[in-house]
Short mmCIF file of C-alpha atoms in Angstrom, two decimals:
data_model
loop_
_atom_site.label_atom_id
_atom_site.label_comp_id
_atom_site.label_asym_id
_atom_site.label_seq_id
_atom_site.Cartn_x
_atom_site.Cartn_y
_atom_site.Cartn_z
CA ASP A 70 -19.61 -121.30 -30.83
CA GLY A 71 -19.31 -118.21 -28.73
CA THR A 72 -19.00 -115.75 -31.59
CA CYS A 73 -21.42 -112.75 -31.99
CA ASN A 74 -22.24 -111.50 -35.54
CA LEU A 75 -24.57 -108.95 -36.97
CA CYS A 76 -26.47 -110.58 -39.76
CA ARG A 77 -29.11 -109.41 -42.05
CA ILE A 78 -32.09 -111.67 -42.83
CA ASP A 79 -34.75 -111.81 -45.56
CA ALA A 80 -37.87 -110.78 -43.71
CA THR A 81 -40.12 -112.89 -46.24
CA ASN A 82 -38.55 -116.35 -45.92
CA GLY A 83 -36.06 -115.84 -43.19
CA LYS A 84 -32.89 -116.82 -45.03
CA LEU A 85 -29.53 -115.29 -44.18
CA ILE A 86 -28.44 -112.63 -46.66
CA LEU A 87 -25.35 -111.38 -44.68
CA LYS A 88 -23.21 -112.17 -41.87
CA LEU A 89 -20.67 -109.48 -41.02
CA LYS A 90 -17.30 -110.14 -39.65
CA ASN A 91 -16.47 -109.25 -36.04
CA ALA A 92 -12.56 -109.66 -35.59
CA ASN A 93 -12.81 -108.37 -31.83
CA ASN A 94 -15.88 -110.55 -30.83
CA TYR A 95 -17.93 -107.47 -29.72
CA PHE A 96 -21.33 -108.45 -28.25
CA ILE A 97 -23.57 -106.30 -30.58
CA THR A 98 -27.00 -105.15 -29.10
CA HIS A 99 -29.82 -102.92 -30.25
CA PRO A 100 -28.73 -102.26 -33.94
CA LYS A 101 -30.45 -99.53 -35.76
CA TYR A 102 -30.14 -98.52 -39.48
CA ILE A 103 -28.46 -94.92 -40.14
CA ASP A 104 -28.81 -95.48 -43.95
CA ALA A 105 -28.87 -98.52 -46.32
CA HIS A 106 -25.34 -98.87 -45.95
CA THR A 107 -24.56 -98.21 -42.20
CA ALA A 108 -25.88 -98.85 -38.83
CA VAL A 109 -25.34 -97.87 -35.10
CA ALA A 110 -25.31 -100.58 -31.98
CA ALA A 111 -24.44 -100.63 -28.69
CA VAL A 112 -21.26 -103.00 -28.11
CA ARG A 113 -19.65 -104.88 -25.29
CA ASN A 114 -16.16 -105.99 -25.21
CA ARG A 115 -14.73 -109.08 -23.24
CA GLN A 116 -13.74 -106.71 -20.17
CA GLY A 117 -17.57 -105.85 -19.83
CA ASN A 118 -17.06 -102.19 -21.19
CA MET A 119 -19.49 -100.68 -23.35
CA MET A 120 -19.56 -98.25 -26.33
CA LEU A 121 -21.64 -96.85 -28.98
CA MET A 122 -20.33 -98.07 -32.41
CA LYS A 123 -20.93 -97.42 -36.23
CA ILE A 124 -20.83 -100.20 -38.20
CA ASN A 125 -20.52 -100.67 -42.19
CA LEU A 126 -23.13 -103.17 -43.32
CA GLN A 127 -20.96 -103.79 -46.41
CA THR A 128 -17.67 -104.44 -45.18
CA GLY A 129 -18.41 -105.00 -41.36
CA SER A 130 -15.82 -102.30 -40.28
CA MET A 131 -16.58 -100.69 -37.06
CA ASN A 132 -15.76 -96.92 -35.80
CA ASP A 133 -16.08 -95.68 -32.29
CA LEU A 134 -18.44 -93.05 -31.42
CA THR A 135 -17.87 -93.07 -27.77
CA VAL A 136 -15.08 -94.41 -25.45
CA PHE A 137 -15.53 -97.75 -23.68
CA SER A 138 -16.64 -97.68 -20.18
CA TYR A 139 -18.64 -99.82 -17.75
CA ASN A 140 -21.69 -97.69 -18.01
CA VAL A 141 -24.45 -99.63 -19.91
CA ILE A 142 -25.56 -98.31 -23.25
CA GLY A 143 -28.63 -99.25 -25.18
CA TYR A 144 -31.58 -98.24 -27.12
CA PRO A 145 -30.04 -96.07 -29.89
CA PHE A 146 -32.53 -93.80 -32.06
CA VAL A 147 -31.37 -92.27 -35.26
CA LYS A 148 -32.93 -88.90 -36.45
CA GLY A 149 -31.35 -86.93 -39.16
CA ASP A 150 -27.75 -86.81 -38.31
CA THR A 151 -28.25 -87.36 -34.54
CA ILE A 152 -28.16 -90.67 -32.62
CA TYR A 153 -30.09 -90.59 -29.50
CA PHE A 154 -29.17 -93.41 -26.79
CA ASN A 155 -29.20 -94.42 -23.27
CA ILE A 156 -26.23 -94.45 -20.83
CA MET A 157 -25.91 -94.83 -17.10
CA ASN A 158 -24.61 -91.33 -15.94
CA GLU A 159 -24.13 -90.07 -12.45
CA ASN A 160 -26.57 -92.98 -10.78
CA ALA A 161 -29.19 -92.84 -13.40
CA ASP A 162 -29.99 -94.00 -17.03
CA LYS A 163 -30.07 -90.92 -19.14
CA VAL A 164 -30.58 -89.93 -22.64
CA PHE A 165 -27.37 -88.72 -24.47
CA ALA A 166 -27.26 -87.67 -28.27
CA TYR A 167 -24.47 -87.66 -30.65
CA THR A 168 -24.24 -85.57 -33.67
CA MET A 169 -22.43 -87.21 -36.60
CA THR A 170 -22.15 -84.10 -38.66
CA ASN A 171 -19.56 -82.47 -36.03
CA LYS A 172 -18.68 -85.70 -34.00
CA LYS A 173 -19.88 -84.32 -30.64
CA LEU A 174 -21.54 -85.71 -27.57
CA TYR A 175 -24.37 -84.16 -25.72
CA ARG A 176 -26.17 -85.07 -22.35
CA VAL A 177 -29.91 -84.20 -23.31
CA THR A 178 -31.52 -85.05 -20.09
CA GLN A 179 -30.66 -84.53 -16.25
CA ASN A 180 -33.16 -87.04 -14.88
CA SER A 181 -32.83 -88.71 -11.35
CA ASN A 182 -34.85 -91.75 -12.34
CA GLY A 183 -34.34 -93.97 -15.36
CA MET A 184 -35.57 -92.87 -18.85
CA TYR A 185 -35.48 -95.35 -21.72
CA ALA A 186 -35.99 -95.96 -25.48
CA PRO A 187 -35.88 -92.52 -26.71
CA SER A 188 -37.60 -91.12 -29.80
CA VAL A 189 -37.79 -87.82 -31.31
CA ASN A 190 -40.37 -86.34 -33.47
CA ASP A 191 -40.07 -83.92 -36.47
CA LYS A 192 -40.38 -81.02 -33.84
CA GLY A 193 -37.60 -82.19 -31.89
CA ASP A 194 -39.76 -83.31 -28.87
CA LEU A 195 -38.35 -86.21 -27.19
CA VAL A 196 -40.57 -89.20 -26.12
CA VAL A 197 -39.13 -91.67 -23.52
CA SER A 198 -40.18 -94.45 -20.97
CA ALA A 199 -39.60 -92.89 -17.72
CA PHE A 200 -39.42 -94.91 -14.41
CA ASN A 201 -41.45 -93.40 -11.18
CA ALA A 202 -42.78 -94.71 -7.95
CA GLN A 203 -45.98 -95.61 -9.70
CA GLY A 204 -43.93 -97.72 -12.49
CA TYR A 205 -43.08 -96.92 -16.12
CA ARG A 206 -44.93 -94.06 -18.13
CA ILE A 207 -44.59 -92.57 -21.42
CA ALA A 208 -43.20 -89.01 -21.03
CA LYS A 209 -42.60 -86.10 -23.63
CA ILE A 210 -39.88 -83.60 -23.31
CA THR A 211 -40.30 -80.65 -25.73
CA ALA A 212 -37.38 -79.27 -27.46
CA GLY A 213 -37.54 -76.15 -25.31
CA GLN A 214 -37.32 -78.28 -22.25
CA GLN A 215 -34.30 -80.43 -23.25
CA GLU A 216 -30.84 -79.50 -21.62
CA TRP A 217 -27.96 -80.28 -24.25
CA ALA A 218 -24.76 -80.10 -22.40
CA LEU A 219 -21.69 -80.68 -24.57
CA ASN A 220 -19.33 -83.42 -23.40
CA LYS A 221 -15.90 -83.41 -24.57
CA PHE A 222 -15.59 -87.18 -24.35
CA ARG A 223 -12.61 -87.50 -26.51
CA LEU A 224 -10.49 -85.92 -23.83
CA ALA A 225 -10.90 -88.01 -20.90
CA ALA A 226 -13.25 -91.24 -20.27
CA SER A 227 -13.93 -89.76 -16.54
CA ASP A 228 -15.31 -86.71 -17.85
CA ARG A 229 -18.09 -85.65 -15.28
CA TYR A 230 -20.77 -86.29 -18.09
CA PHE A 231 -19.45 -89.42 -18.90
CA THR A 232 -18.16 -90.84 -15.74
CA ASP A 233 -17.44 -94.60 -15.49
CA SER A 234 -19.72 -95.39 -12.54
CA MET A 235 -17.89 -98.49 -11.92
CA SER A 236 -14.71 -96.84 -11.02
CA THR A 237 -16.29 -95.09 -8.15
CA PHE A 238 -16.65 -98.61 -6.29
CA ALA A 239 -13.81 -99.85 -3.94
CA ALA A 240 -11.73 -102.61 -5.11
CA THR A 241 -12.48 -101.75 -8.79
CA GLY A 242 -9.93 -103.36 -11.09
CA ALA A 243 -8.17 -104.90 -8.51
CA ILE A 244 -7.87 -108.45 -10.29
CA TYR A 245 -5.98 -106.67 -12.85
CA THR A 246 -3.24 -105.66 -10.54
CA LEU A 247 -2.41 -109.32 -9.70
CA ASN A 248 0.93 -110.72 -11.25
CA ASP A 249 2.97 -114.02 -10.48
CA SER A 250 4.17 -112.61 -7.20
CA ASN A 251 0.77 -112.84 -5.71
CA PHE A 252 0.43 -116.56 -6.48
CA GLU A 253 1.93 -119.69 -4.79
CA GLN A 254 3.68 -122.00 -7.05
CA ARG A 255 2.51 -125.56 -6.67
CA PRO A 256 3.20 -128.68 -8.58
CA THR A 257 -0.52 -128.50 -9.70
CA GLY A 258 -0.21 -124.97 -10.86
CA SER A 259 -0.21 -121.53 -9.49
CA ILE A 260 -2.94 -120.60 -6.75
CA LYS A 261 -3.71 -117.76 -4.55
CA ASN A 262 -5.02 -119.73 -1.56
CA GLU A 263 -4.58 -123.26 -0.57
CA VAL A 264 -7.60 -125.52 -1.89
CA THR A 265 -9.36 -127.38 0.78
CA ARG A 266 -12.40 -129.55 0.97
CA TYR A 267 -15.52 -127.88 1.74
CA ARG A 268 -17.29 -129.17 5.07
CA LYS A 269 -20.58 -130.41 4.09
CA ALA A 270 -21.95 -129.95 7.56
CA LEU A 271 -21.09 -126.27 7.30
CA HIS A 272 -24.10 -123.84 7.65
CA LEU A 273 -26.76 -126.66 7.42
CA PHE A 274 -29.46 -123.96 8.16
CA ASN A 275 -29.90 -120.87 6.23
CA PHE A 276 -33.29 -119.27 6.34
CA HIS A 277 -34.07 -117.20 3.36
CA SER A 278 -37.67 -116.96 2.65
CA TRP A 279 -41.33 -117.64 3.76
CA ARG A 280 -44.53 -118.23 2.03
CA PRO A 281 -47.99 -119.47 2.98
CA VAL A 282 -49.17 -122.84 2.89
CA ILE A 283 -52.15 -123.24 0.75
CA ASP A 284 -53.49 -126.95 0.56
CA ASP A 285 -57.25 -127.04 1.44
CA PRO A 286 -58.12 -127.80 4.19
CA GLU A 287 -54.76 -126.66 5.67
CA PHE A 288 -53.57 -123.29 5.50
CA GLY A 289 -50.57 -121.57 7.28
CA TYR A 290 -47.13 -120.18 6.87
CA THR A 291 -43.43 -121.75 6.22
CA LEU A 292 -40.05 -120.64 6.70
CA TYR A 293 -37.62 -122.12 4.25
CA SER A 294 -33.85 -122.88 4.72
CA ASP A 295 -31.23 -123.96 2.29
CA ASN A 296 -27.50 -124.74 3.02
CA VAL A 297 -25.02 -123.63 0.09
CA LEU A 298 -24.84 -126.76 -1.53
CA SER A 299 -28.59 -127.03 -1.79
CA SER A 300 -28.20 -130.60 -0.39
CA VAL A 301 -30.26 -130.00 2.65
CA ASN A 302 -33.54 -128.51 2.77
CA SER A 303 -35.45 -127.74 5.97
CA ASN A 304 -38.45 -125.57 7.10
CA ILE A 305 -40.48 -124.63 9.94
CA THR A 306 -44.26 -124.63 9.55
CA TYR A 307 -47.59 -123.48 11.20
CA THR A 308 -50.71 -124.64 9.70
CA TYR A 309 -54.36 -124.49 10.81
CA ASN A 310 -56.78 -127.23 9.59
CA ARG A 311 -60.14 -125.65 8.87
CA THR A 312 -62.08 -128.85 8.80
CA ASP A 313 -61.11 -130.03 12.44
CA LYS A 314 -60.08 -126.67 13.79
CA SER A 315 -56.61 -127.80 14.80
CA HIS A 316 -53.20 -126.20 14.89
CA THR A 317 -49.95 -127.51 14.00
CA ILE A 318 -46.43 -126.58 14.58
CA GLY A 319 -43.64 -128.52 12.74
CA PHE A 320 -40.18 -129.15 11.36
CA ALA A 321 -39.38 -131.07 8.32
CA GLY A 322 -35.85 -131.69 6.35
CA ALA A 323 -34.60 -133.53 3.45
CA TYR A 324 -31.35 -134.72 2.26
CA ALA A 325 -30.94 -134.82 -1.52
CA GLY A 326 -27.62 -136.25 -1.55
CA TRP A 327 -29.10 -139.59 -2.35
CA PHE A 328 -31.99 -140.59 -4.52
CA PRO A 329 -34.65 -141.45 -3.37
CA VAL A 330 -34.73 -138.28 -1.06
CA LEU A 331 -34.50 -139.00 2.43
CA GLY A 332 -36.96 -136.98 4.71
CA VAL A 333 -37.37 -136.53 8.42
CA SER A 334 -39.92 -134.27 10.50
CA ALA A 335 -41.38 -133.56 13.76
CA GLU A 336 -44.67 -131.89 14.74
CA ALA A 337 -46.95 -130.66 17.52
CA SER A 338 -50.56 -130.49 16.84
CA PHE A 339 -53.22 -129.09 19.14
CA ASN A 340 -57.06 -129.06 19.69
CA ARG A 341 -57.42 -132.12 17.04
CA ASN A 342 -60.62 -134.36 17.31
CA ILE A 343 -61.57 -137.78 17.12
CA ASP A 344 -64.80 -138.75 15.44
CA THR A 345 -66.33 -141.56 17.49
CA ALA A 346 -68.61 -142.49 14.59
CA VAL A 347 -71.50 -142.20 17.07
CA GLY A 348 -72.27 -138.43 16.94
CA LYS A 349 -69.44 -137.59 19.65
CA THR A 350 -65.97 -136.27 19.49
CA VAL A 351 -62.98 -136.37 21.62
CA SER A 352 -60.44 -133.47 21.79
CA TYR A 353 -56.57 -134.29 22.09
CA ASN A 354 -53.18 -133.15 21.49
CA ALA A 355 -50.29 -134.89 19.49
CA ALA A 356 -46.91 -135.22 18.96
CA LYS A 357 -45.50 -136.71 15.85
CA ALA A 358 -42.10 -137.87 14.20
CA ARG A 359 -41.50 -139.35 10.67
CA ALA A 360 -38.97 -140.43 8.49
CA GLY A 361 -39.45 -141.64 4.96
CA LEU A 362 -38.41 -141.69 1.25
CA TYR A 363 -39.93 -139.96 -1.81
CA ILE A 364 -39.07 -139.71 -5.39
CA PRO A 365 -40.01 -136.10 -7.16
CA LEU A 366 -40.08 -136.56 -10.79
CA ARG A 367 -40.59 -133.84 -13.43
CA PHE A 368 -41.20 -134.71 -16.91
CA VAL A 369 -39.69 -132.25 -19.36
CA GLY A 370 -41.05 -131.76 -23.02
CA GLY A 371 -44.27 -131.53 -24.78
CA LEU A 372 -47.13 -128.83 -24.39
CA THR A 373 -47.68 -129.37 -20.70
CA ASN A 374 -45.76 -129.48 -17.44
CA LYS A 375 -45.91 -132.78 -15.89
CA PHE A 376 -44.96 -133.52 -12.10
CA LEU A 377 -44.99 -136.97 -10.34
CA ASN A 378 -44.15 -137.72 -6.69
CA VAL A 379 -44.30 -141.12 -4.99
CA GLY A 380 -43.20 -141.82 -1.48
CA GLY A 381 -44.00 -143.32 1.92
CA GLY A 382 -42.69 -143.34 5.46
CA TYR A 383 -43.00 -144.52 8.92
CA ASN A 384 -44.54 -142.45 11.63
CA LEU A 385 -44.88 -142.50 15.52
CA GLU A 386 -47.40 -140.28 17.08
CA GLN A 387 -48.24 -139.74 20.72
CA TYR A 388 -51.70 -138.79 21.67
CA TYR A 389 -52.36 -136.68 24.84
CA TYR A 390 -56.30 -136.70 25.45
CA ARG A 391 -58.22 -133.69 26.79
CA GLY A 392 -61.42 -133.37 28.57
CA VAL A 393 -63.53 -136.49 28.80
CA GLY A 394 -61.17 -138.18 26.54
CA LYS A 395 -58.75 -138.62 29.40
CA ASN A 396 -61.41 -140.94 31.16
CA ILE A 397 -62.11 -142.92 27.98
CA PHE A 398 -58.75 -143.27 26.12
CA ASN A 399 -55.28 -144.14 27.19
CA ASN A 400 -52.31 -141.99 26.15
CA LYS A 401 -50.82 -144.57 24.02
CA ALA A 402 -48.51 -144.00 21.10
CA VAL A 403 -49.59 -144.78 17.76
CA GLN A 404 -47.58 -146.32 14.64
CA TYR A 405 -48.43 -146.25 11.31
CA MET A 406 -47.20 -146.07 7.60
CA ASP A 407 -48.10 -143.75 4.93
CA ALA A 408 -47.82 -143.87 1.16
CA PHE A 409 -48.60 -141.12 -1.39
CA LEU A 410 -48.88 -140.57 -4.91
CA SER A 411 -49.43 -137.26 -6.67
CA PHE A 412 -49.58 -136.42 -10.35
CA SER A 413 -50.24 -133.27 -12.19
CA ASN A 414 -50.46 -132.45 -15.96
CA VAL A 415 -50.63 -128.71 -16.42
CA SER A 416 -50.91 -126.68 -19.68
CA GLN A 417 -49.18 -123.36 -20.17
CA GLN A 418 -51.36 -120.47 -18.91
CA ALA A 419 -51.72 -116.85 -20.23
CA ARG A 420 -51.90 -113.78 -17.66
CA GLN A 421 -55.35 -113.29 -18.06
CA HIS A 422 -56.61 -116.79 -17.60
CA ILE A 423 -57.86 -117.28 -14.12
CA ASN A 424 -56.85 -121.28 -14.41
CA PRO A 425 -55.07 -123.30 -16.91
CA ARG A 426 -57.20 -124.13 -19.71
CA TRP A 427 -56.44 -127.85 -19.58
CA ALA A 428 -55.00 -129.60 -16.42
CA GLN A 429 -55.47 -132.60 -14.43
CA ALA A 430 -54.20 -132.96 -10.70
CA LEU A 431 -54.65 -136.31 -8.88
CA SER A 432 -53.42 -137.29 -5.46
CA PHE A 433 -53.67 -140.69 -3.42
CA ASN A 434 -52.93 -141.01 0.28
CA TYR A 435 -52.97 -144.13 2.51
CA ARG A 436 -52.42 -144.48 5.98
CA LYS A 437 -52.28 -147.89 7.95
CA ALA A 438 -51.74 -148.06 11.80
CA PHE A 439 -49.74 -150.94 13.56
CA GLY A 440 -50.00 -152.28 17.14
CA ASP A 441 -52.87 -151.57 19.38
CA PHE A 442 -54.55 -149.51 16.46
CA SER A 443 -53.65 -152.04 13.74
CA ARG A 444 -57.38 -151.85 12.52
CA SER A 445 -57.18 -148.37 11.77
CA HIS A 446 -56.80 -147.34 8.25
CA LYS A 447 -57.65 -144.52 5.89
CA PHE A 448 -57.53 -143.96 2.11
CA VAL A 449 -58.24 -140.64 0.44
CA ALA A 450 -58.20 -139.77 -3.27
CA ASN A 451 -58.59 -136.31 -4.41
CA SER A 452 -58.74 -134.86 -8.15
CA ALA A 453 -59.33 -131.71 -9.98
CA PHE A 454 -59.84 -131.45 -13.67
CA TYR A 455 -59.42 -128.20 -15.43
CA PHE A 456 -61.36 -127.04 -18.95
CA PRO A 457 -61.95 -123.91 -20.80
CA GLY A 458 -65.02 -122.00 -20.07
CA LEU A 459 -67.51 -120.45 -22.47
CA LEU A 460 -65.47 -117.31 -23.04
CA VAL A 461 -61.75 -117.21 -23.42
CA ASN A 462 -60.81 -116.27 -19.93
CA HIS A 463 -63.63 -118.57 -18.06
CA SER A 464 -62.65 -121.78 -16.55
CA LEU A 465 -64.70 -124.71 -15.54
CA VAL A 466 -63.04 -126.92 -12.53
CA LEU A 467 -64.45 -130.50 -11.96
CA ASN A 468 -63.76 -131.96 -8.66
CA VAL A 469 -63.94 -135.61 -7.73
CA ALA A 470 -62.77 -136.96 -4.18
CA TYR A 471 -63.09 -140.24 -2.46
CA GLN A 472 -62.69 -141.77 1.31
CA TYR A 473 -62.53 -144.95 2.62
CA ARG A 474 -61.60 -145.89 6.14
CA ASP A 475 -62.23 -148.18 9.03
CA SER A 476 -65.47 -147.93 11.32
CA PHE A 477 -63.44 -147.14 14.47
CA PRO A 478 -62.78 -143.61 15.84
CA ASP A 479 -60.52 -141.64 13.19
CA LEU A 480 -57.20 -141.29 14.14
CA PHE A 481 -55.95 -139.52 11.17
CA SER A 482 -56.37 -135.94 10.08
CA LYS A 483 -58.96 -135.04 7.90
CA ILE A 484 -57.58 -134.33 4.16
CA PHE A 485 -60.94 -135.01 2.25
CA SER A 486 -62.44 -131.64 0.89
CA TYR A 487 -66.12 -131.68 2.11
CA SER A 488 -68.85 -129.79 0.58
CA ARG A 489 -68.68 -126.29 1.20
CA GLY A 490 -70.94 -124.89 3.89
CA TYR A 491 -71.18 -127.95 6.03
CA GLU A 492 -69.43 -129.07 9.09
CA ALA A 493 -67.06 -131.77 7.59
CA LEU A 494 -67.68 -135.40 8.64
CA SER A 495 -65.41 -138.19 8.30
CA THR A 496 -67.30 -141.43 7.85
CA ARG A 497 -66.39 -145.00 6.50
CA ARG A 498 -67.24 -144.20 2.88
CA MET A 499 -67.35 -140.80 1.51
CA TYR A 500 -67.38 -139.36 -2.05
CA LYS A 501 -67.51 -136.13 -3.32
CA LEU A 502 -68.49 -134.44 -6.77
CA GLY A 503 -67.94 -130.61 -7.28
CA ALA A 504 -68.33 -128.22 -10.05
CA ASN A 505 -66.58 -124.56 -10.31
CA TYR A 506 -67.14 -122.05 -12.95
CA HIS A 507 -64.74 -119.02 -12.84
CA PHE A 508 -65.23 -115.78 -14.74
CA PRO A 509 -63.90 -112.44 -14.54
CA ILE A 510 -66.22 -109.75 -13.40
CA VAL A 511 -64.27 -106.46 -13.97
CA TYR A 512 -60.67 -105.37 -14.22
CA PRO A 513 -60.33 -102.37 -11.90
CA ASP A 514 -56.55 -101.63 -12.67
CA TRP A 515 -56.60 -99.24 -9.74
CA GLY A 516 -54.56 -98.82 -6.66
CA PHE A 517 -53.73 -96.51 -3.99
CA ALA A 518 -50.47 -95.22 -2.11
CA ASN A 519 -48.42 -97.80 -3.78
CA ILE A 520 -49.59 -100.18 -1.12
CA LEU A 521 -52.56 -101.99 -2.61
CA TYR A 522 -53.36 -102.48 -6.37
CA PHE A 523 -56.64 -104.14 -7.59
CA GLN A 524 -55.94 -106.02 -10.66
CA ARG A 525 -59.17 -108.08 -11.10
CA ILE A 526 -62.28 -109.00 -9.66
CA ARG A 527 -63.46 -112.51 -10.48
CA GLY A 528 -66.50 -114.58 -9.45
CA ASN A 529 -67.07 -118.46 -8.97
CA ALA A 530 -70.17 -120.34 -9.20
CA PHE A 531 -70.19 -123.74 -7.40
CA PHE A 532 -72.19 -126.99 -6.74
CA ASP A 533 -70.86 -129.62 -4.37
CA TYR A 534 -72.27 -133.27 -3.64
CA THR A 535 -70.88 -135.21 -0.90
CA GLY A 536 -72.43 -138.67 -0.21
CA ALA A 537 -71.66 -140.65 2.96
CA LYS A 538 -72.53 -143.39 5.17
CA ALA A 539 -72.47 -142.81 8.88
CA ARG A 540 -74.00 -144.18 12.03
CA VAL A 541 -76.88 -141.82 13.23
CA ASN A 542 -78.59 -142.72 16.55
CA ASN A 543 -76.92 -146.29 16.21
CA ASN A 544 -78.53 -146.86 12.69
CA LEU A 545 -76.41 -146.84 9.68
CA THR A 546 -77.67 -143.88 7.46
CA GLU A 547 -77.06 -142.63 4.07
CA ILE A 548 -76.14 -139.21 4.38
CA ARG A 549 -76.24 -136.63 1.41
CA ASN A 550 -74.76 -133.07 1.75
CA ARG A 551 -75.32 -130.94 -1.19
CA SER A 552 -74.56 -127.20 -1.09
CA THR A 553 -74.47 -124.32 -4.11
CA GLY A 554 -73.52 -120.94 -3.83
CA ALA A 555 -71.04 -118.31 -5.26
CA GLU A 556 -67.56 -116.92 -4.32
CA ILE A 557 -65.96 -113.27 -5.31
CA TYR A 558 -62.28 -113.05 -5.33
CA PHE A 559 -60.24 -109.88 -5.36
CA ASP A 560 -56.93 -110.42 -7.04
CA THR A 561 -54.65 -107.88 -5.87
CA LYS A 562 -50.79 -106.94 -5.60
CA VAL A 563 -49.43 -105.68 -2.25
CA TRP A 564 -46.83 -102.95 -2.79
CA ASN A 565 -47.71 -103.16 -6.57
CA ALA A 566 -45.56 -106.42 -6.55
CA LEU A 567 -46.72 -109.35 -4.45
CA PRO A 568 -50.01 -111.20 -5.73
CA VAL A 569 -52.46 -111.69 -2.93
CA SER A 570 -56.27 -112.95 -3.72
CA PHE A 571 -58.96 -112.89 -1.04
CA GLY A 572 -62.76 -113.34 -1.20
CA VAL A 573 -65.95 -114.13 0.28
CA ARG A 574 -68.08 -117.05 -0.09
CA PHE A 575 -71.88 -117.56 0.19
CA SER A 576 -73.10 -121.23 0.61
CA HIS A 577 -76.48 -122.29 0.68
CA LEU A 578 -77.18 -125.94 2.29
CA LEU A 579 -79.62 -128.09 0.15
CA ASP A 580 -79.62 -130.64 2.86
CA THR A 581 -79.44 -130.65 6.78
CA ASP A 582 -76.07 -130.37 8.41
CA LEU A 583 -75.93 -133.01 11.08
CA LEU A 584 -73.62 -131.13 13.44
CA HIS A 585 -75.47 -127.73 12.74
CA PRO A 586 -79.09 -128.72 12.01
CA SER A 587 -80.24 -125.26 12.03
CA VAL A 588 -77.81 -123.80 9.53
CA LYS A 589 -79.07 -123.48 6.06
CA ASN A 590 -77.03 -120.53 4.61
CA ARG A 591 -73.21 -119.66 5.55
CA TRP A 592 -70.87 -116.74 4.86
CA GLU A 593 -67.26 -117.04 5.03
CA ILE A 594 -63.84 -115.08 4.35
CA ILE A 595 -61.84 -117.05 1.95
CA ILE A 596 -58.22 -117.27 3.10
CA PRO A 597 -55.48 -115.64 0.66
CA VAL A 598 -54.59 -118.06 -2.06
CA GLY A 599 -51.86 -117.50 -4.65
CA PHE A 600 -49.90 -115.79 -2.35
CA ILE A 601 -46.50 -116.41 -3.92
CA PRO A 602 -46.16 -116.65 -7.68
CA ASN A 603 -45.00 -120.02 -9.40
#
């Protein structure tokens, strides 16, 4: 109901014993017992000012211990007749002390960085949580090192030991100087400025952040933009496809004023390849435009987070063939539709867990061409299932993928996750089974120069099995590409804040790579994943 009260609860059964009255409706924080009948707390009034208050636990009456100010107060600690607490003073959170016997206020520390949660032992030594360039640490200030400076706070709220930091800012309190003469009288009431309709087309592009694209086999970076109303979302993206070694630059925008969401996009791709299904590939560039609709849904409730996204669109793509392809293919435009559905069901994840203990992720994608390429189509399904491992922080991940397409040259990009270590094929029918076992190796908990912090080193043992049908030397052949190996990941934080994971992969090929028959073992650098936290 908008009120704030100090309550006493029975710790054995949780029942309310006492609810004290709060006539001024102060917001009460960090209450601490002084004795069985009184407590001390930091309180805030409706104007946002704070003070230290003594509260009678029987009657609810309150006595001021300091004056109201905009300086933030908190973490009171009672030792004998002295109350230690935090307060913002001269641009730093410092420790002050109030003696109840003689009702005097002292500044105990003169620190440049914040000191919080003071506590005092029987020797008078002060222990605080102190902030520095490396983060927070526990610091002890002996009784002889403390600088107790008397503050005559009853004389003026602007005393230099108790300066109201907010009062030093320009225009502080300007709103309190307004009166009726500052407002224009209208039939609808008093207004300061005329109310006008906000132009929805104003500032449609407002780029505010960037992040990597991690969607194996595609990796890249994206710049994000949102207008003030959050009704127009747009982004500019660069991606690299590790499977077909292509590069793409694109723009995408979405209008959320309707439902389903309307989306448009345009992109240019370079160095893409066509698999001719006879052991040859043709290189080309492409330009693409798309318009579509999609319905993003999030299901709230239960023990897991569930997401469903379904949609489709119309695509127009122009190909520009390179090399010998110019003599084989015409630079015709390709028109096709695409439809997709993705679903994920993810349990809550503890900080030390590498992956969620229980999760399922499914995605389905279908593309169908029109016109001169009407016989071209491709269906790809990918899935991942997460299970707990043998130990508490271990994780087992099973992957299943399936692809079905026409037997003509592949016009569509490769989104089938192939067995690791092989040069990926794109045949008429393919399926993949994969198993991954993730486990922590060591927690270095070490960093240097506040630049890079090593939080964890973890490993992953994997096995991939891909089965495919392809035409080799004009004969339809069953292909089996199996690989096994291990990955080592380094979970770090750049500038002690931004999570970055990178690693190394070793793959041992159990079968022959058709495109690189002599390769049996392969080392790879794993591109950073998890670059931006959820």
